[in-house]
Amino acid sequence: MNASALLVETFDRLPELVHAAVDGLSPEQLRWSPASGTNPIGWLVWHLTRVQDDHLAEVIGEPQVWVGDGWARRFGLTADPADTGYGHSAGQVAAVAPENAAALVDYYTAVADRTRRFLVGLTDADLDRIVDERWDPPVTLGARLVSVANDDLQHVGQAGWLRGLLSATG
């Protein structure tokens, strides 16, 4: 298996996990959290999608999916490309209000489709390309993609765990 196929395999596992975390939940359930100051399911899935959208758009050299097609409106937000959820206060977390589970799934699907199209065309040599010189050492495309996959997998796991907790609390 080459690196492109490995990355496709990794990212292709996420859509099913996103669906499992949010399908059938009401807007209120998507905004539920077990305690004050904790991130709800809807925010976690929105955030993991925003990070993937932001980071992939940068390395692909295209605008973020978020800024087009009215995505922000479906979450009660503005189409600010810098807003990925990093450093959100409790108030900012609460402001992320997906209109329904379909908004999360649809946005994730649009981002995942673009990600997959990009990954399929990668060569192993592409992964050594420097994509961010603000770090020491500079970040390669391979490291950036692993970072995005890691972040996404952690957050979708958290969302799945919260889904189970929500079900258990009735």
Tab-separated table of N, CA and C in Angstrom:
chain	number	residue	atom	x	y	z
A	1	MET	N	0.858	-1.173	0.000
A	1	MET	CA	0.000	0.000	0.000
A	1	MET	C	0.904	1.235	0.000
A	2	ASN	N	0.615	2.181	-0.878
A	2	ASN	CA	1.393	3.418	-0.883
A	2	ASN	C	0.781	4.440	0.076
A	3	ALA	N	1.480	5.543	0.272
A	3	ALA	CA	1.044	6.548	1.250
A	3	ALA	C	-0.307	7.144	0.879
A	4	SER	N	-0.548	7.387	-0.383
A	4	SER	CA	-1.837	7.936	-0.812
A	4	SER	C	-2.972	6.997	-0.421
A	5	ALA	N	-2.817	5.728	-0.704
A	5	ALA	CA	-3.854	4.741	-0.371
A	5	ALA	C	-4.056	4.652	1.138
A	6	LEU	N	-2.970	4.746	1.888
A	6	LEU	CA	-3.072	4.704	3.344
A	6	LEU	C	-3.850	5.909	3.872
A	7	LEU	N	-3.557	7.083	3.346
A	7	LEU	CA	-4.277	8.282	3.769
A	7	LEU	C	-5.753	8.226	3.362
A	8	VAL	N	-6.032	7.751	2.163
A	8	VAL	CA	-7.431	7.596	1.731
A	8	VAL	C	-8.155	6.641	2.671
A	9	GLU	N	-7.534	5.536	2.995
A	9	GLU	CA	-8.138	4.565	3.920
A	9	GLU	C	-8.435	5.205	5.267
A	10	THR	N	-7.504	6.004	5.768
A	10	THR	CA	-7.689	6.673	7.060
A	10	THR	C	-8.854	7.653	7.003
A	11	PHE	N	-8.831	8.567	6.051
A	11	PHE	CA	-9.870	9.585	5.966
A	11	PHE	C	-11.220	9.000	5.566
A	12	ASP	N	-11.234	7.905	4.817
A	12	ASP	CA	-12.504	7.277	4.420
A	12	ASP	C	-13.242	6.637	5.591
A	13	ARG	N	-12.600	6.456	6.707
A	13	ARG	CA	-13.264	5.898	7.894
A	13	ARG	C	-14.078	6.949	8.648
A	14	LEU	N	-13.770	8.203	8.435
A	14	LEU	CA	-14.413	9.276	9.190
A	14	LEU	C	-15.894	9.491	8.876
A	15	PRO	N	-16.338	9.462	7.611
A	15	PRO	CA	-17.758	9.746	7.357
A	15	PRO	C	-18.719	8.844	8.130
A	16	GLU	N	-18.425	7.575	8.197
A	16	GLU	CA	-19.292	6.652	8.941
A	16	GLU	C	-19.340	7.022	10.425
A	17	LEU	N	-18.211	7.430	10.964
A	17	LEU	CA	-18.158	7.819	12.367
A	17	LEU	C	-18.915	9.120	12.621
A	18	VAL	N	-18.809	10.067	11.687
A	18	VAL	CA	-19.561	11.321	11.796
A	18	VAL	C	-21.053	11.023	11.770
A	19	HIS	N	-21.485	10.215	10.816
A	19	HIS	CA	-22.909	9.842	10.737
A	19	HIS	C	-23.373	9.208	12.040
A	20	ALA	N	-22.614	8.259	12.540
A	20	ALA	CA	-23.005	7.548	13.763
A	20	ALA	C	-23.121	8.495	14.951
A	21	ALA	N	-22.301	9.520	14.980
A	21	ALA	CA	-22.321	10.454	16.109
A	21	ALA	C	-23.531	11.374	16.088
A	22	VAL	N	-24.048	11.711	14.899
A	22	VAL	CA	-25.085	12.755	14.838
A	22	VAL	C	-26.428	12.318	14.276
A	23	ASP	N	-26.475	11.258	13.501
A	23	ASP	CA	-27.736	10.874	12.849
A	23	ASP	C	-28.871	10.730	13.848
A	24	GLY	N	-30.000	11.356	13.525
A	24	GLY	CA	-31.198	11.232	14.338
A	24	GLY	C	-31.266	12.157	15.535
A	25	LEU	N	-30.229	12.932	15.783
A	25	LEU	CA	-30.252	13.833	16.931
A	25	LEU	C	-30.958	15.137	16.576
A	26	SER	N	-31.681	15.672	17.519
A	26	SER	CA	-32.352	16.960	17.351
A	26	SER	C	-31.337	18.088	17.520
A	27	PRO	N	-31.693	19.301	17.093
A	27	PRO	CA	-30.794	20.429	17.336
A	27	PRO	C	-30.459	20.605	18.817
A	28	GLU	N	-31.411	20.361	19.677
A	28	GLU	CA	-31.164	20.476	21.122
A	28	GLU	C	-30.165	19.426	21.587
A	29	GLN	N	-30.303	18.200	21.088
A	29	GLN	CA	-29.368	17.145	21.460
A	29	GLN	C	-27.967	17.424	20.924
A	30	LEU	N	-27.888	18.014	19.750
A	30	LEU	CA	-26.581	18.364	19.188
A	30	LEU	C	-25.875	19.424	20.018
A	31	ARG	N	-26.643	20.234	20.751
A	31	ARG	CA	-26.062	21.290	21.588
A	31	ARG	C	-25.955	20.880	23.059
A	32	TRP	N	-26.375	19.666	23.395
A	32	TRP	CA	-26.317	19.183	24.773
A	32	TRP	C	-24.872	18.880	25.160
A	33	SER	N	-24.542	19.207	26.393
A	33	SER	CA	-23.255	18.788	26.939
A	33	SER	C	-23.480	18.350	28.385
A	34	PRO	N	-22.638	17.465	28.894
A	34	PRO	CA	-22.870	16.905	30.222
A	34	PRO	C	-22.587	17.869	31.372
A	35	ALA	N	-21.829	18.926	31.094
A	35	ALA	CA	-21.494	19.889	32.149
A	35	ALA	C	-21.149	21.223	31.512
A	36	SER	N	-21.312	22.261	32.263
A	36	SER	CA	-20.982	23.600	31.797
A	36	SER	C	-19.519	23.654	31.353
A	37	GLY	N	-19.288	24.277	30.217
A	37	GLY	CA	-17.926	24.432	29.725
A	37	GLY	C	-17.391	23.266	28.921
A	38	THR	N	-18.216	22.238	28.720
A	38	THR	CA	-17.769	21.106	27.903
A	38	THR	C	-18.348	21.235	26.494
A	39	ASN	N	-17.692	20.621	25.544
A	39	ASN	CA	-18.085	20.755	24.143
A	39	ASN	C	-19.183	19.759	23.772
A	40	PRO	N	-20.256	20.237	23.164
A	40	PRO	CA	-21.327	19.337	22.732
A	40	PRO	C	-20.987	18.610	21.429
A	41	ILE	N	-21.780	17.618	21.113
A	41	ILE	CA	-21.587	16.797	19.919
A	41	ILE	C	-21.532	17.661	18.665
A	42	GLY	N	-22.490	18.560	18.519
A	42	GLY	CA	-22.547	19.403	17.322
A	42	GLY	C	-21.297	20.243	17.153
A	43	TRP	N	-20.810	20.814	18.260
A	43	TRP	CA	-19.591	21.618	18.173
A	43	TRP	C	-18.407	20.742	17.800
A	44	LEU	N	-18.282	19.572	18.388
A	44	LEU	CA	-17.148	18.695	18.099
A	44	LEU	C	-17.093	18.317	16.616
A	45	VAL	N	-18.252	17.955	16.053
A	45	VAL	CA	-18.278	17.564	14.640
A	45	VAL	C	-18.051	18.784	13.747
A	46	TRP	N	-18.642	19.930	14.110
A	46	TRP	CA	-18.401	21.163	13.357
A	46	TRP	C	-16.906	21.491	13.386
A	47	HIS	N	-16.299	21.434	14.559
A	47	HIS	CA	-14.887	21.784	14.715
A	47	HIS	C	-13.979	20.847	13.917
A	48	LEU	N	-14.197	19.557	13.990
A	48	LEU	CA	-13.325	18.641	13.252
A	48	LEU	C	-13.456	18.876	11.749
A	49	THR	N	-14.646	19.238	11.309
A	49	THR	CA	-14.858	19.525	9.894
A	49	THR	C	-14.202	20.844	9.514
A	50	ARG	N	-14.311	21.842	10.381
A	50	ARG	CA	-13.675	23.138	10.117
A	50	ARG	C	-12.157	22.986	10.028
A	51	VAL	N	-11.570	22.202	10.924
A	51	VAL	CA	-10.118	22.013	10.893
A	51	VAL	C	-9.710	21.333	9.586
A	52	GLN	N	-10.406	20.274	9.213
A	52	GLN	CA	-10.079	19.592	7.965
A	52	GLN	C	-10.258	20.534	6.778
A	53	ASP	N	-11.351	21.281	6.763
A	53	ASP	CA	-11.623	22.224	5.678
A	53	ASP	C	-10.521	23.276	5.602
A	54	ASP	N	-10.199	23.895	6.717
A	54	ASP	CA	-9.181	24.947	6.778
A	54	ASP	C	-7.817	24.434	6.337
A	55	HIS	N	-7.379	23.346	6.922
A	55	HIS	CA	-6.026	22.850	6.652
A	55	HIS	C	-5.879	22.314	5.226
A	56	LEU	N	-6.892	21.619	4.735
A	56	LEU	CA	-6.805	21.086	3.377
A	56	LEU	C	-6.911	22.194	2.346
A	57	ALA	N	-7.780	23.171	2.593
A	57	ALA	CA	-7.880	24.299	1.662
A	57	ALA	C	-6.534	24.987	1.503
A	58	GLU	N	-5.826	25.146	2.627
A	58	GLU	CA	-4.524	25.806	2.580
A	58	GLU	C	-3.521	25.015	1.743
A	59	VAL	N	-3.440	23.705	1.936
A	59	VAL	CA	-2.437	22.926	1.199
A	59	VAL	C	-2.845	22.691	-0.255
A	60	ILE	N	-4.141	22.697	-0.525
A	60	ILE	CA	-4.617	22.525	-1.901
A	60	ILE	C	-4.529	23.839	-2.665
A	61	GLY	N	-4.650	24.947	-1.919
A	61	GLY	CA	-4.635	26.261	-2.562
A	61	GLY	C	-5.996	26.661	-3.091
A	62	GLU	N	-7.042	26.236	-2.398
A	62	GLU	CA	-8.418	26.570	-2.785
A	62	GLU	C	-9.110	27.237	-1.604
A	63	PRO	N	-10.209	27.958	-1.875
A	63	PRO	CA	-10.988	28.520	-0.756
A	63	PRO	C	-11.610	27.395	0.076
A	64	GLN	N	-11.861	27.699	1.320
A	64	GLN	CA	-12.538	26.739	2.181
A	64	GLN	C	-13.967	26.504	1.693
A	65	VAL	N	-14.437	25.297	1.867
A	65	VAL	CA	-15.828	24.971	1.576
A	65	VAL	C	-16.749	25.867	2.415
A	66	TRP	N	-16.343	26.121	3.662
A	66	TRP	CA	-17.116	26.892	4.638
A	66	TRP	C	-17.587	28.241	4.107
A	67	VAL	N	-16.771	28.899	3.299
A	67	VAL	CA	-17.089	30.263	2.874
A	67	VAL	C	-18.061	30.316	1.698
A	68	GLY	N	-18.452	29.187	1.174
A	68	GLY	CA	-19.391	29.161	0.061
A	68	GLY	C	-20.635	28.362	0.381
A	69	ASP	N	-21.626	28.483	-0.461
A	69	ASP	CA	-22.835	27.657	-0.405
A	69	ASP	C	-23.658	27.794	0.875
A	70	GLY	N	-23.481	28.872	1.619
A	70	GLY	CA	-24.335	29.129	2.769
A	70	GLY	C	-24.125	28.223	3.964
A	71	TRP	N	-22.961	27.600	4.072
A	71	TRP	CA	-22.731	26.682	5.192
A	71	TRP	C	-22.848	27.373	6.534
A	72	ALA	N	-22.229	28.524	6.682
A	72	ALA	CA	-22.219	29.212	7.973
A	72	ALA	C	-23.632	29.500	8.467
A	73	ARG	N	-24.493	29.903	7.565
A	73	ARG	CA	-25.879	30.204	7.929
A	73	ARG	C	-26.560	28.979	8.556
A	74	ARG	N	-26.228	27.788	8.100
A	74	ARG	CA	-26.843	26.558	8.627
A	74	ARG	C	-26.376	26.240	10.048
A	75	PHE	N	-25.379	27.008	10.519
A	75	PHE	CA	-24.848	26.822	11.870
A	75	PHE	C	-25.055	28.055	12.747
A	76	GLY	N	-25.771	29.046	12.217
A	76	GLY	CA	-26.011	30.272	12.959
A	76	GLY	C	-24.773	31.132	13.096
A	77	LEU	N	-23.842	31.003	12.165
A	77	LEU	CA	-22.560	31.702	12.241
A	77	LEU	C	-22.315	32.531	10.988
A	78	THR	N	-21.225	33.294	11.016
A	78	THR	CA	-20.775	34.003	9.827
A	78	THR	C	-19.719	33.151	9.131
A	79	ALA	N	-19.485	33.438	7.877
A	79	ALA	CA	-18.548	32.642	7.079
A	79	ALA	C	-17.114	33.134	7.269
A	80	ASP	N	-16.668	33.212	8.496
A	80	ASP	CA	-15.316	33.659	8.820
A	80	ASP	C	-14.352	32.488	8.624
A	81	PRO	N	-13.470	32.562	7.623
A	81	PRO	CA	-12.569	31.433	7.384
A	81	PRO	C	-11.569	31.193	8.514
A	82	ALA	N	-11.354	32.184	9.375
A	82	ALA	CA	-10.412	32.015	10.487
A	82	ALA	C	-11.047	31.308	11.682
A	83	ASP	N	-12.369	31.173	11.694
A	83	ASP	CA	-13.067	30.559	12.830
A	83	ASP	C	-13.166	29.052	12.636
A	84	THR	N	-12.241	28.345	13.277
A	84	THR	CA	-12.253	26.881	13.205
A	84	THR	C	-12.607	26.248	14.550
A	85	GLY	N	-12.780	27.090	15.559
A	85	GLY	CA	-13.091	26.585	16.889
A	85	GLY	C	-11.919	26.579	17.839
A	86	TYR	N	-10.688	26.712	17.326
A	86	TYR	CA	-9.532	26.764	18.218
A	86	TYR	C	-9.668	27.961	19.143
A	87	GLY	N	-9.509	27.721	20.442
A	87	GLY	CA	-9.552	28.795	21.413
A	87	GLY	C	-10.938	29.334	21.707
A	88	HIS	N	-11.976	28.627	21.291
A	88	HIS	CA	-13.329	29.101	21.550
A	88	HIS	C	-13.610	29.208	23.042
A	89	SER	N	-14.260	30.279	23.404
A	89	SER	CA	-14.770	30.434	24.772
A	89	SER	C	-16.060	29.615	24.885
A	90	ALA	N	-16.561	29.469	26.093
A	90	ALA	CA	-17.822	28.744	26.285
A	90	ALA	C	-18.946	29.402	25.491
A	91	GLY	N	-18.951	30.724	25.432
A	91	GLY	CA	-19.976	31.438	24.663
A	91	GLY	C	-19.872	31.171	23.176
A	92	GLN	N	-18.658	31.106	22.658
A	92	GLN	CA	-18.467	30.808	21.239
A	92	GLN	C	-18.864	29.372	20.926
A	93	VAL	N	-18.559	28.466	21.830
A	93	VAL	CA	-18.981	27.071	21.640
A	93	VAL	C	-20.506	27.011	21.574
A	94	ALA	N	-21.167	27.691	22.496
A	94	ALA	CA	-22.636	27.680	22.545
A	94	ALA	C	-23.246	28.326	21.310
A	95	ALA	N	-22.519	29.233	20.660
A	95	ALA	CA	-23.051	29.919	19.474
A	95	ALA	C	-23.086	29.020	18.238
A	96	VAL	N	-22.350	27.931	18.255
A	96	VAL	CA	-22.378	26.990	17.126
A	96	VAL	C	-23.664	26.186	17.249
A	97	ALA	N	-24.628	26.512	16.394
A	97	ALA	CA	-25.971	25.946	16.506
A	97	ALA	C	-26.397	25.323	15.177
A	98	PRO	N	-25.958	24.081	14.913
A	98	PRO	CA	-26.375	23.443	13.660
A	98	PRO	C	-27.893	23.336	13.590
A	99	GLU	N	-28.453	23.661	12.423
A	99	GLU	CA	-29.907	23.627	12.278
A	99	GLU	C	-30.460	22.217	12.455
A	100	ASN	N	-29.651	21.220	12.154
A	100	ASN	CA	-30.036	19.818	12.322
A	100	ASN	C	-28.808	18.944	12.065
A	101	ALA	N	-28.976	17.650	12.249
A	101	ALA	CA	-27.858	16.726	12.031
A	101	ALA	C	-27.415	16.728	10.572
A	102	ALA	N	-28.359	16.922	9.661
A	102	ALA	CA	-28.021	16.930	8.235
A	102	ALA	C	-27.039	18.042	7.903
A	103	ALA	N	-27.118	19.186	8.586
A	103	ALA	CA	-26.170	20.271	8.322
A	103	ALA	C	-24.748	19.805	8.606
A	104	LEU	N	-24.557	19.087	9.704
A	104	LEU	CA	-23.232	18.566	10.046
A	104	LEU	C	-22.764	17.524	9.041
A	105	VAL	N	-23.648	16.593	8.710
A	105	VAL	CA	-23.293	15.527	7.769
A	105	VAL	C	-23.021	16.103	6.383
A	106	ASP	N	-23.864	17.018	5.939
A	106	ASP	CA	-23.693	17.592	4.602
A	106	ASP	C	-22.389	18.385	4.492
A	107	TYR	N	-22.100	19.198	5.495
A	107	TYR	CA	-20.860	19.969	5.473
A	107	TYR	C	-19.657	19.025	5.527
A	108	TYR	N	-19.707	18.027	6.423
A	108	TYR	CA	-18.594	17.086	6.493
A	108	TYR	C	-18.412	16.357	5.159
A	109	THR	N	-19.499	15.945	4.549
A	109	THR	CA	-19.418	15.226	3.273
A	109	THR	C	-18.768	16.077	2.199
A	110	ALA	N	-19.133	17.351	2.120
A	110	ALA	CA	-18.532	18.245	1.119
A	110	ALA	C	-17.025	18.368	1.342
A	111	VAL	N	-16.615	18.500	2.594
A	111	VAL	CA	-15.184	18.615	2.913
A	111	VAL	C	-14.477	17.282	2.651
A	112	ALA	N	-15.083	16.189	3.067
A	112	ALA	CA	-14.469	14.868	2.887
A	112	ALA	C	-14.318	14.520	1.407
A	113	ASP	N	-15.291	14.890	0.597
A	113	ASP	CA	-15.190	14.614	-0.843
A	113	ASP	C	-14.000	15.344	-1.463
A	114	ARG	N	-13.828	16.628	-1.074
A	114	ARG	CA	-12.690	17.383	-1.599
A	114	ARG	C	-11.375	16.780	-1.089
A	115	THR	N	-11.343	16.401	0.174
A	115	THR	CA	-10.139	15.798	0.744
A	115	THR	C	-9.776	14.528	-0.010
A	116	ARG	N	-10.763	13.689	-0.255
A	116	ARG	CA	-10.496	12.419	-0.944
A	116	ARG	C	-9.948	12.656	-2.352
A	117	ARG	N	-10.556	13.588	-3.086
A	117	ARG	CA	-10.068	13.882	-4.442
A	117	ARG	C	-8.594	14.299	-4.414
A	118	PHE	N	-8.225	15.072	-3.402
A	118	PHE	CA	-6.832	15.504	-3.266
A	118	PHE	C	-5.923	14.327	-2.912
A	119	LEU	N	-6.332	13.516	-1.959
A	119	LEU	CA	-5.491	12.417	-1.491
A	119	LEU	C	-5.227	11.381	-2.569
A	120	VAL	N	-6.219	11.106	-3.383
A	120	VAL	CA	-6.079	10.075	-4.414
A	120	VAL	C	-4.953	10.416	-5.379
A	121	GLY	N	-4.722	11.690	-5.623
A	121	GLY	CA	-3.701	12.092	-6.582
A	121	GLY	C	-2.307	12.265	-6.018
A	122	LEU	N	-2.119	12.049	-4.714
A	122	LEU	CA	-0.805	12.269	-4.108
A	122	LEU	C	0.208	11.189	-4.474
A	123	THR	N	1.442	11.629	-4.581
A	123	THR	CA	2.547	10.680	-4.693
A	123	THR	C	3.300	10.705	-3.367
A	124	ASP	N	4.094	9.693	-3.136
A	124	ASP	CA	4.879	9.657	-1.902
A	124	ASP	C	5.789	10.889	-1.800
A	125	ALA	N	6.340	11.329	-2.924
A	125	ALA	CA	7.227	12.494	-2.920
A	125	ALA	C	6.481	13.772	-2.526
A	126	ASP	N	5.191	13.858	-2.849
A	126	ASP	CA	4.394	15.037	-2.485
A	126	ASP	C	4.362	15.259	-0.979
A	127	LEU	N	4.454	14.189	-0.221
A	127	LEU	CA	4.316	14.284	1.227
A	127	LEU	C	5.482	15.004	1.896
A	128	ASP	N	6.587	15.155	1.188
A	128	ASP	CA	7.747	15.860	1.726
A	128	ASP	C	7.700	17.372	1.470
A	129	ARG	N	6.710	17.829	0.708
A	129	ARG	CA	6.599	19.258	0.402
A	129	ARG	C	6.347	20.042	1.692
A	130	ILE	N	7.076	21.115	1.883
A	130	ILE	CA	6.893	21.990	3.044
A	130	ILE	C	5.626	22.818	2.813
A	131	VAL	N	4.709	22.754	3.783
A	131	VAL	CA	3.450	23.493	3.653
A	131	VAL	C	3.297	24.590	4.702
A	132	ASP	N	4.180	24.601	5.700
A	132	ASP	CA	4.075	25.613	6.751
A	132	ASP	C	5.449	25.850	7.344
A	133	GLU	N	6.010	27.023	7.052
A	133	GLU	CA	7.345	27.359	7.532
A	133	GLU	C	7.320	28.112	8.858
A	134	ARG	N	6.161	28.267	9.461
A	134	ARG	CA	6.061	28.973	10.741
A	134	ARG	C	6.546	28.120	11.908
A	135	TRP	N	6.844	26.853	11.680
A	135	TRP	CA	7.270	25.931	12.736
A	135	TRP	C	8.720	25.543	12.521
A	136	ASP	N	9.344	25.072	13.583
A	136	ASP	CA	10.713	24.581	13.493
A	136	ASP	C	10.740	23.170	14.059
A	137	PRO	N	10.896	22.162	13.256
A	137	PRO	CA	11.148	22.235	11.825
A	137	PRO	C	9.872	22.572	11.046
A	138	PRO	N	10.017	23.018	9.810
A	138	PRO	CA	8.853	23.311	8.974
A	138	PRO	C	7.980	22.061	8.801
A	139	VAL	N	6.690	22.291	8.610
A	139	VAL	CA	5.715	21.204	8.518
A	139	VAL	C	5.608	20.726	7.073
A	140	THR	N	5.713	19.413	6.901
A	140	THR	CA	5.538	18.821	5.572
A	140	THR	C	4.064	18.514	5.346
A	141	LEU	N	3.716	18.287	4.097
A	141	LEU	CA	2.346	17.898	3.766
A	141	LEU	C	1.971	16.609	4.487
A	142	GLY	N	2.881	15.658	4.532
A	142	GLY	CA	2.594	14.400	5.225
A	142	GLY	C	2.275	14.617	6.683
A	143	ALA	N	3.089	15.432	7.368
A	143	ALA	CA	2.842	15.716	8.784
A	143	ALA	C	1.517	16.447	8.970
A	144	ARG	N	1.193	17.379	8.082
A	144	ARG	CA	-0.066	18.121	8.194
A	144	ARG	C	-1.264	17.176	8.041
A	145	LEU	N	-1.204	16.269	7.083
A	145	LEU	CA	-2.311	15.343	6.872
A	145	LEU	C	-2.485	14.398	8.053
A	146	VAL	N	-1.383	13.924	8.619
A	146	VAL	CA	-1.463	13.070	9.808
A	146	VAL	C	-2.059	13.864	10.970
A	147	SER	N	-1.671	15.105	11.106
A	147	SER	CA	-2.203	15.963	12.167
A	147	SER	C	-3.715	16.150	12.030
A	148	VAL	N	-4.174	16.400	10.822
A	148	VAL	CA	-5.619	16.572	10.592
A	148	VAL	C	-6.357	15.272	10.898
A	149	ALA	N	-5.842	14.155	10.419
A	149	ALA	CA	-6.491	12.868	10.685
A	149	ALA	C	-6.537	12.596	12.186
A	150	ASN	N	-5.457	12.869	12.889
A	150	ASN	CA	-5.399	12.665	14.329
A	150	ASN	C	-6.447	13.521	15.043
A	151	ASP	N	-6.515	14.789	14.707
A	151	ASP	CA	-7.483	15.704	15.312
A	151	ASP	C	-8.911	15.231	15.036
A	152	ASP	N	-9.175	14.884	13.787
A	152	ASP	CA	-10.525	14.436	13.412
A	152	ASP	C	-10.920	13.166	14.151
A	153	LEU	N	-10.016	12.202	14.216
A	153	LEU	CA	-10.331	10.938	14.884
A	153	LEU	C	-10.573	11.137	16.381
A	154	GLN	N	-9.791	11.997	17.003
A	154	GLN	CA	-10.017	12.268	18.426
A	154	GLN	C	-11.385	12.903	18.653
A	155	HIS	N	-11.715	13.910	17.848
A	155	HIS	CA	-12.971	14.626	18.068
A	155	HIS	C	-14.194	13.794	17.693
A	156	VAL	N	-14.103	12.985	16.661
A	156	VAL	CA	-15.259	12.148	16.331
A	156	VAL	C	-15.435	11.063	17.394
A	157	GLY	N	-14.333	10.611	17.983
A	157	GLY	CA	-14.437	9.677	19.104
A	157	GLY	C	-15.102	10.319	20.309
A	158	GLN	N	-14.748	11.572	20.590
A	158	GLN	CA	-15.397	12.297	21.683
A	158	GLN	C	-16.889	12.468	21.413
A	159	ALA	N	-17.228	12.803	20.168
A	159	ALA	CA	-18.638	12.979	19.809
A	159	ALA	C	-19.402	11.664	19.960
A	160	GLY	N	-18.791	10.553	19.555
A	160	GLY	CA	-19.431	9.253	19.719
A	160	GLY	C	-19.630	8.899	21.182
A	161	TRP	N	-18.640	9.205	21.995
A	161	TRP	CA	-18.756	8.944	23.435
A	161	TRP	C	-19.882	9.787	24.032
A	162	LEU	N	-19.938	11.065	23.644
A	162	LEU	CA	-21.025	11.919	24.140
A	162	LEU	C	-22.391	11.415	23.689
A	163	ARG	N	-22.464	10.897	22.471
A	163	ARG	CA	-23.719	10.329	21.968
A	163	ARG	C	-24.164	9.198	22.892
A	164	GLY	N	-23.246	8.346	23.276
A	164	GLY	CA	-23.583	7.254	24.212
A	164	GLY	C	-23.998	7.773	25.563
A	165	LEU	N	-23.306	8.767	26.058
A	165	LEU	CA	-23.658	9.377	27.340
A	165	LEU	C	-25.043	10.031	27.278
A	166	LEU	N	-25.320	10.717	26.199
A	166	LEU	CA	-26.632	11.340	25.994
A	166	LEU	C	-27.724	10.282	26.016
A	167	SER	N	-27.502	9.176	25.331
A	167	SER	CA	-28.490	8.085	25.303
A	167	SER	C	-28.684	7.484	26.706
A	168	ALA	N	-27.602	7.372	27.459
A	168	ALA	CA	-27.678	6.773	28.793
A	168	ALA	C	-28.396	7.669	29.795
A	169	THR	N	-28.347	8.987	29.563
A	169	THR	CA	-28.980	9.916	30.490
A	169	THR	C	-30.436	10.189	30.130
A	170	GLY	N	-30.848	9.664	28.987
A	170	GLY	CA	-32.240	9.720	28.574
A	170	GLY	C	-32.697	11.019	28.113
